[in-house]
Short mmCIF file of C-alpha atoms and ligand atoms in Angstrom, two decimals:
data_model
loop_
_atom_site.label_atom_id
_atom_site.label_comp_id
_atom_site.label_asym_id
_atom_site.label_seq_id
_atom_site.Cartn_x
_atom_site.Cartn_y
_atom_site.Cartn_z
CA MET A 16 -5.19 -18.39 -20.21
CA GLN A 17 -1.73 -20.12 -21.03
CA ASP A 18 -0.80 -23.70 -20.90
CA PHE A 19 1.62 -23.71 -17.88
CA ALA A 20 3.96 -26.00 -19.80
CA MET A 21 4.40 -23.17 -22.21
CA SER A 22 5.17 -20.51 -19.60
CA ASN A 23 7.65 -21.40 -17.06
CA SER A 24 10.66 -18.77 -17.30
CA ILE A 25 10.52 -15.93 -15.01
CA LEU A 26 12.98 -12.98 -14.99
CA VAL A 27 13.23 -11.00 -11.58
CA ILE A 28 14.86 -7.54 -11.74
CA GLY A 29 16.48 -6.91 -8.45
CA ARG A 30 17.87 -9.46 -6.24
CA ILE A 31 19.42 -7.66 -3.21
CA GLY A 32 16.53 -5.23 -2.52
CA GLN A 33 14.03 -6.20 0.26
CA ILE A 34 11.25 -7.86 -2.11
CA GLY A 35 13.98 -9.08 -4.50
CA PHE A 36 15.88 -10.90 -1.82
CA GLU A 37 12.65 -12.56 -0.49
CA LEU A 38 11.72 -13.51 -4.15
CA ALA A 39 15.24 -15.04 -4.16
CA ARG A 40 14.84 -17.44 -1.31
CA GLY A 41 10.98 -17.95 -2.00
CA SER A 42 9.43 -21.40 -2.89
CA TRP A 43 8.59 -21.20 -6.42
CA PRO A 44 6.64 -23.86 -8.38
CA ALA A 45 8.70 -26.75 -9.39
CA TRP A 46 7.85 -25.88 -13.19
CA ALA A 47 9.23 -22.43 -12.70
CA THR A 48 12.83 -21.33 -13.91
CA VAL A 49 13.74 -18.12 -12.25
CA ASP A 50 16.50 -15.98 -13.07
CA PHE A 51 17.58 -12.81 -11.26
CA VAL A 52 19.19 -9.57 -12.90
CA GLU A 53 20.85 -6.88 -11.24
CA ARG A 54 21.32 -3.11 -12.04
CA ASP A 55 25.03 -3.88 -13.49
CA GLU A 56 23.25 -5.77 -16.28
CA LEU A 57 20.02 -4.43 -16.63
CA ASP A 58 19.87 -0.45 -15.45
CA LEU A 59 16.22 0.63 -15.24
CA ALA A 60 17.48 4.40 -15.83
CA ARG A 61 18.70 3.18 -19.23
CA PRO A 62 15.69 1.90 -21.20
CA ASP A 63 17.94 0.68 -24.09
CA THR A 64 19.39 -1.83 -21.95
CA VAL A 65 16.19 -2.98 -20.55
CA GLY A 66 14.50 -3.82 -23.85
CA ARG A 67 17.57 -5.64 -25.26
CA TYR A 68 18.04 -7.65 -22.08
CA VAL A 69 14.53 -8.84 -21.95
CA ALA A 70 14.46 -9.39 -25.71
CA ASP A 71 17.50 -11.61 -25.39
CA MET A 72 16.17 -13.61 -22.28
CA ARG A 73 12.52 -14.05 -23.67
CA PRO A 74 11.00 -14.97 -20.36
CA ASP A 75 7.23 -15.68 -20.01
CA PHE A 76 7.02 -13.22 -16.92
CA VAL A 77 8.97 -10.22 -15.93
CA VAL A 78 8.87 -9.58 -12.12
CA ASN A 79 9.99 -5.96 -11.31
CA ALA A 80 11.20 -5.86 -7.72
CA ALA A 81 13.66 -2.81 -8.49
CA ALA A 82 12.81 0.85 -8.11
CA TYR A 83 14.23 4.14 -7.01
CA THR A 84 12.98 4.01 -3.44
CA ALA A 85 14.82 6.91 -1.66
CA VAL A 86 11.42 8.74 -0.87
CA ASP A 87 13.32 11.89 0.38
CA GLN A 88 16.20 11.93 -1.73
CA ALA A 89 13.90 11.96 -4.67
CA GLU A 90 12.83 15.45 -3.97
CA SER A 91 16.36 16.70 -5.19
CA GLU A 92 16.76 14.06 -7.84
CA PRO A 93 13.47 14.02 -9.67
CA ASP A 94 15.14 13.14 -13.02
CA MET A 95 16.73 10.11 -11.56
CA ALA A 96 13.28 9.03 -9.88
CA PHE A 97 11.34 9.38 -12.98
CA ALA A 98 14.03 7.60 -15.24
CA VAL A 99 14.08 4.50 -12.87
CA ASN A 100 10.43 4.42 -11.76
CA ARG A 101 8.48 5.68 -15.03
CA ASP A 102 11.09 5.18 -18.01
CA GLY A 103 12.33 1.98 -17.03
CA PRO A 104 9.06 0.33 -16.37
CA ALA A 105 7.68 1.77 -19.48
CA ALA A 106 10.57 -0.09 -21.29
CA LEU A 107 9.74 -3.19 -19.56
CA ALA A 108 6.26 -3.10 -20.57
CA ASP A 109 7.26 -2.46 -24.18
CA ALA A 110 9.65 -5.22 -24.18
CA CYS A 111 7.03 -7.46 -22.29
CA ARG A 112 4.53 -6.78 -25.10
CA ASP A 113 6.83 -7.56 -27.88
CA ILE A 114 7.58 -11.06 -26.45
CA GLY A 115 3.98 -11.65 -25.08
CA ALA A 116 5.21 -12.08 -21.46
CA ALA A 117 3.31 -10.82 -18.44
CA LEU A 118 4.61 -8.23 -16.03
CA VAL A 119 4.48 -8.14 -12.38
CA HIS A 120 5.48 -4.68 -10.83
CA PHE A 121 5.32 -2.69 -7.38
CA SER A 122 3.76 0.34 -6.74
CA THR A 123 3.10 2.26 -3.55
CA ASP A 124 0.63 3.77 -1.20
CA TYR A 125 2.35 7.10 -1.79
CA VAL A 126 0.33 7.61 -5.11
CA PHE A 127 -2.35 8.85 -2.65
CA ASP A 128 -2.73 12.11 -1.07
CA GLY A 129 -4.24 10.70 2.27
CA SER A 130 -7.15 12.74 2.44
CA LYS A 131 -9.63 9.91 2.27
CA PRO A 132 -11.08 9.06 5.64
CA GLY A 133 -11.11 5.37 5.04
CA PRO A 134 -9.24 2.65 3.38
CA TYR A 135 -8.21 3.18 -0.42
CA THR A 136 -9.23 1.02 -3.10
CA GLU A 137 -7.69 0.59 -6.48
CA ASP A 138 -10.34 2.78 -8.03
CA ASP A 139 -9.74 5.81 -5.91
CA PRO A 140 -8.36 8.81 -7.63
CA ILE A 141 -4.53 9.34 -6.97
CA ASN A 142 -2.79 12.44 -6.16
CA PRO A 143 0.84 12.02 -5.03
CA LEU A 144 2.41 14.38 -2.69
CA SER A 145 6.08 13.65 -3.25
CA VAL A 146 8.31 13.23 -6.30
CA TYR A 147 8.78 9.50 -5.36
CA GLY A 148 4.87 9.02 -5.55
CA ALA A 149 4.56 10.94 -8.67
CA SER A 150 7.43 8.95 -10.43
CA LYS A 151 5.62 5.56 -9.27
CA ALA A 152 2.37 6.80 -10.33
CA ALA A 153 3.79 7.70 -13.66
CA GLY A 154 5.33 4.30 -14.15
CA ASP A 155 1.94 2.61 -13.34
CA ALA A 156 0.42 4.63 -15.98
CA ALA A 157 3.12 3.93 -18.48
CA ILE A 158 2.62 0.22 -17.93
CA ALA A 159 -1.26 0.12 -18.06
CA GLU A 160 -1.11 2.13 -21.36
CA ARG A 161 1.28 -0.13 -22.96
CA LEU A 162 0.64 -3.62 -21.79
CA ASP A 163 -2.63 -5.53 -20.88
CA ARG A 164 -1.11 -8.53 -19.16
CA HIS A 165 0.39 -6.63 -16.31
CA VAL A 166 -0.21 -6.97 -12.50
CA ILE A 167 0.71 -3.94 -10.40
CA LEU A 168 0.98 -4.50 -6.75
CA ARG A 169 0.49 -1.51 -4.59
CA THR A 170 2.24 -2.13 -1.35
CA SER A 171 3.26 -0.06 1.67
CA TRP A 172 5.59 0.35 4.80
CA VAL A 173 7.80 -2.53 3.50
CA TYR A 174 10.21 -4.20 5.90
CA SER A 175 12.46 -7.12 6.29
CA ALA A 176 15.57 -8.56 8.02
CA ILE A 177 17.75 -6.90 5.11
CA GLY A 178 18.17 -3.56 3.74
CA ARG A 179 17.15 -0.22 5.21
CA ASN A 180 13.62 0.11 6.86
CA PHE A 181 11.46 1.17 9.93
CA VAL A 182 11.87 -2.01 11.62
CA LYS A 183 15.91 -2.04 11.45
CA THR A 184 15.83 1.77 12.23
CA MET A 185 13.65 1.41 15.42
CA LEU A 186 15.92 -1.39 16.77
CA ARG A 187 18.99 0.55 16.17
CA LEU A 188 17.42 3.83 17.77
CA GLY A 189 15.93 1.66 20.67
CA ALA A 190 19.64 0.55 21.61
CA GLU A 191 20.90 4.09 21.57
CA ARG A 192 18.43 6.35 23.24
CA ASP A 193 15.85 6.26 26.24
CA LYS A 194 13.44 8.69 24.66
CA LEU A 195 11.87 8.53 21.16
CA GLY A 196 9.43 10.73 19.53
CA ILE A 197 7.51 8.66 16.70
CA VAL A 198 4.70 10.26 14.09
CA ALA A 199 1.38 9.22 15.21
CA ASP A 200 -0.86 10.98 12.79
CA GLN A 201 0.08 8.94 9.63
CA HIS A 202 -2.02 5.72 9.30
CA GLY A 203 -0.76 2.79 7.10
CA CYS A 204 -0.25 -0.88 6.88
CA PRO A 205 3.09 -2.47 7.54
CA SER A 206 3.98 -5.07 4.92
CA ALA A 207 6.77 -7.79 5.28
CA ALA A 208 8.74 -8.17 2.07
CA ALA A 209 8.39 -11.91 2.57
CA ASP A 210 4.65 -11.59 2.38
CA ASN A 211 4.77 -9.33 -0.78
CA ALA A 212 7.11 -11.99 -2.22
CA GLN A 213 4.64 -14.84 -1.49
CA ALA A 214 2.12 -12.89 -3.19
CA VAL A 215 4.05 -12.42 -6.40
CA ILE A 216 4.81 -16.17 -6.32
CA ASP A 217 1.18 -17.08 -5.99
CA ILE A 218 0.06 -14.89 -8.77
CA VAL A 219 2.71 -16.21 -11.17
CA ALA A 220 1.78 -19.63 -10.24
CA ALA A 221 -2.06 -18.77 -10.74
CA ILE A 222 -1.04 -17.26 -14.19
CA GLY A 223 1.36 -19.88 -15.22
CA GLU A 224 -0.89 -22.90 -14.20
CA GLY A 225 -3.89 -21.35 -15.99
CA ARG A 226 -6.14 -20.99 -12.73
CA PRO A 227 -8.33 -18.21 -12.50
CA HIS A 228 -6.43 -14.71 -12.49
CA GLU A 229 -6.98 -11.16 -13.30
CA PHE A 230 -4.74 -8.50 -14.71
CA GLY A 231 -4.81 -4.78 -13.42
CA THR A 232 -3.75 -2.84 -10.32
CA PHE A 233 -4.21 -4.65 -6.79
CA ASN A 234 -3.48 -3.34 -3.36
CA CYS A 235 -1.30 -5.71 -1.61
CA CYS A 236 -0.11 -5.08 1.93
CA GLY A 237 0.08 -6.53 5.55
CA THR A 238 -3.47 -7.16 7.13
CA GLY A 239 -4.56 -4.57 9.56
CA ALA A 240 -3.40 -0.84 10.08
CA THR A 241 -1.61 1.26 12.59
CA THR A 242 0.47 4.68 12.70
CA TRP A 243 4.12 4.78 12.83
CA HIS A 244 3.98 5.15 16.50
CA GLY A 245 1.79 1.93 16.74
CA PHE A 246 4.39 0.17 14.55
CA ALA A 247 7.16 1.35 16.59
CA ARG A 248 5.47 0.16 19.89
CA ALA A 249 4.95 -3.36 18.55
CA ILE A 250 8.58 -3.28 17.35
CA PHE A 251 9.80 -2.43 20.82
CA ASP A 252 7.32 -4.93 22.60
CA GLY A 253 8.81 -7.72 20.38
CA ALA A 254 12.36 -6.55 20.94
CA ALA A 255 11.72 -6.58 24.61
CA LEU A 256 10.64 -10.04 24.54
CA ARG A 257 13.69 -11.11 22.69
CA GLY A 258 15.91 -9.58 25.22
CA LEU A 259 16.94 -6.40 22.95
CA PRO A 260 17.23 -2.93 24.70
CA ILE A 261 14.32 -0.61 24.17
CA PRO A 262 13.63 3.07 25.03
CA GLN A 263 11.95 4.00 28.30
CA THR A 264 9.52 6.18 26.61
CA VAL A 265 8.20 6.28 23.18
CA ASP A 266 6.27 9.66 22.63
CA GLN A 267 3.37 10.31 20.10
CA ILE A 268 4.34 13.17 17.85
CA ALA A 269 2.72 14.89 14.89
CA THR A 270 3.93 15.12 11.44
CA GLU A 271 4.89 18.67 11.74
CA ALA A 272 7.27 17.74 14.55
CA TYR A 273 9.30 15.48 12.22
CA PRO A 274 9.61 17.59 8.97
CA THR A 275 10.99 15.60 6.08
CA PRO A 276 11.87 16.63 2.41
CA ALA A 277 9.05 14.76 0.97
CA ALA A 278 5.52 15.19 2.27
CA ARG A 279 3.67 11.69 3.23
CA PRO A 280 -0.02 10.96 3.18
CA ARG A 281 -1.84 11.14 6.61
CA ASN A 282 -3.85 8.21 5.62
CA SER A 283 -2.35 5.47 3.19
CA VAL A 284 -4.43 2.40 4.50
CA LEU A 285 -5.14 -0.02 1.45
CA ASP A 286 -8.02 -2.19 1.11
CA CYS A 287 -6.83 -5.30 -0.11
CA GLY A 288 -10.15 -7.13 -0.97
CA LYS A 289 -9.60 -7.12 -4.64
CA LEU A 290 -6.59 -9.15 -4.42
CA ALA A 291 -8.32 -11.69 -2.27
CA ARG A 292 -11.30 -12.09 -4.59
CA ALA A 293 -9.00 -12.34 -7.65
CA TYR A 294 -6.35 -14.51 -6.51
CA GLY A 295 -7.39 -15.75 -2.80
CA ILE A 296 -4.39 -13.92 -1.55
CA VAL A 297 -4.91 -12.46 2.10
CA ALA A 298 -1.50 -11.47 3.77
CA PRO A 299 -0.98 -12.36 7.47
CA ALA A 300 -1.87 -10.01 10.07
CA TRP A 301 0.98 -7.21 10.10
CA ARG A 302 1.89 -8.02 14.08
CA ALA A 303 2.35 -11.75 13.03
CA SER A 304 4.73 -11.12 10.23
CA LEU A 305 6.70 -8.52 12.32
CA GLY A 306 7.23 -11.35 14.70
CA ARG A 307 8.67 -13.46 12.13
CA CYS A 308 11.03 -10.72 10.78
CA LEU A 309 12.01 -10.06 14.59
CA ASP A 310 12.66 -13.75 14.99
CA GLU A 311 15.16 -13.57 11.92
CA LEU A 312 16.88 -10.71 13.15
CA VAL A 313 17.22 -11.81 16.80
CA PRO A 314 17.76 -15.34 16.67
CA GLN A 315 16.88 -17.15 20.05
CA PRO A 316 19.41 -19.49 21.76
CA GLN A 317 18.59 -23.05 21.02
CA PRO A 318 18.19 -25.38 23.90
CA VAL A 319 21.26 -27.53 24.18
CA ALA A 320 20.64 -31.36 24.11
CA ASP A 321 21.94 -33.33 26.97
N1 NAP B 8 10.11 0.04 0.86
C1 NAP B 8 8.99 0.41 0.98
O1 NAP B 8 8.35 0.88 2.03
C2 NAP B 8 7.86 0.55 -0.27
C3 NAP B 8 6.54 0.89 0.08
C4 NAP B 8 5.71 0.86 -1.05
C5 NAP B 8 6.14 0.53 -2.15
N2 NAP B 8 7.66 -0.03 -2.48
C6 NAP B 8 7.73 -0.54 -3.65
O2 NAP B 8 8.10 -1.90 -3.50
C7 NAP B 8 9.29 -2.11 -4.55
C8 NAP B 8 10.36 -2.71 -3.75
O3 NAP B 8 10.91 -2.07 -2.84
P1 NAP B 8 12.05 -2.46 -1.68
O4 NAP B 8 11.85 -1.92 -0.49
O5 NAP B 8 12.21 -3.97 -1.98
O6 NAP B 8 13.28 -1.89 -2.60
P2 NAP B 8 14.65 -1.63 -2.07
O7 NAP B 8 15.17 -2.28 -0.81
O8 NAP B 8 14.96 -0.26 -1.99
O9 NAP B 8 15.54 -2.20 -3.29
C9 NAP B 8 15.50 -1.46 -4.50
C10 NAP B 8 16.28 -2.52 -5.66
O10 NAP B 8 16.19 -1.63 -6.79
C11 NAP B 8 17.31 -1.59 -7.34
N3 NAP B 8 17.50 -0.55 -8.31
C12 NAP B 8 17.54 0.70 -7.82
N4 NAP B 8 17.86 1.48 -8.98
C13 NAP B 8 17.79 0.72 -9.97
C14 NAP B 8 18.22 0.70 -11.53
N5 NAP B 8 18.52 1.95 -11.92
N6 NAP B 8 18.31 -0.45 -12.32
C15 NAP B 8 18.14 -1.64 -11.84
N7 NAP B 8 17.83 -1.81 -10.36
C16 NAP B 8 17.85 -0.77 -9.51
C17 NAP B 8 18.28 -1.65 -6.20
O11 NAP B 8 19.67 -1.92 -6.49
P3 NAP B 8 20.89 -1.27 -5.84
O12 NAP B 8 21.21 -1.91 -4.59
O13 NAP B 8 22.10 -1.58 -6.90
O14 NAP B 8 20.61 0.29 -5.91
C18 NAP B 8 17.66 -2.66 -5.12
O15 NAP B 8 18.10 -3.83 -5.68
C19 NAP B 8 9.62 -0.95 -5.35
O16 NAP B 8 8.76 -0.90 -6.55
C20 NAP B 8 9.08 0.20 -4.21
O17 NAP B 8 8.66 1.34 -4.94
C21 NAP B 8 8.41 -0.10 -1.32
#
């Protein structure tokens, strides 16, 4: 364990993605000096820039909130997906090892094939169905091979008030259409980017302050599970409460009725017990976090004082 006075600088890669944005407005410990870098200065697809940047900055922690996240587009751009999601993280891990830094990195539920009947634990075998899932799995393996002091957080179904995500897509479609069909045979855990960011901050704080901690791979998503249809229903319930237009009917459809270039696992529910045991981190119930995101997206009028 480290003396926290010796480990206070944190370099976060990605500030304008969903999780990066939440890390930028998160409450870090007072001892932490947090710097953010974006693609124009550190391009994960160019490992030479990665090593040089990290070596120059010499942070105590690197948090990688950046990735190639276009799941369907990755099917036709595998080289780019692997460059950003495997080669970039491999270079990050090399650079962290060289300077003695710890690396916190995000992975995905899409490393699994969905054939398990129950929630996935960290030890279950992976078998990605998509280029995106394979590229993320390759990045995880590259980090684990190179660097002991790593924390890989596998998250799922991420949303926030910024960026492109399912919540914002549903609100847009709900305002445009009377009837929607939403996939009801894929099961997963909606995760608020704000909760993911809080988990990162808590992990960095535990390691930096020399409190009990563990390195390795951890599932990290919202508490509770649903289907895309159940998620959509909750979004529309919340939207209606906040006065937004919603569709009259939201039908349950099968995966086959909504074909996409990339295959998705039918079950990607993640068991987050390991993160709770190692760090005491338990994300809020997914519906509660969804409510907070909707509050941010749809600010309610404030009562006018007399
Ligand atoms: N979104 C999900 O549902 C989901 C689910 C499971 C796991 N995850 C994982 O969670 C992490 C964060 O996801 P997110 O949803 O916050 O991502 P996001 O909103 O799509 O943001 C991705 C970020 O990565 C940056 N980026 C892309 N290519 C880059 C490159 N070559 N070099 C440097 N930066 C680059 C983007 O910058 P530009 O704006 O310049 O492109 C953007 O800031 C990722 O590791 C992702 O795989 C996400």
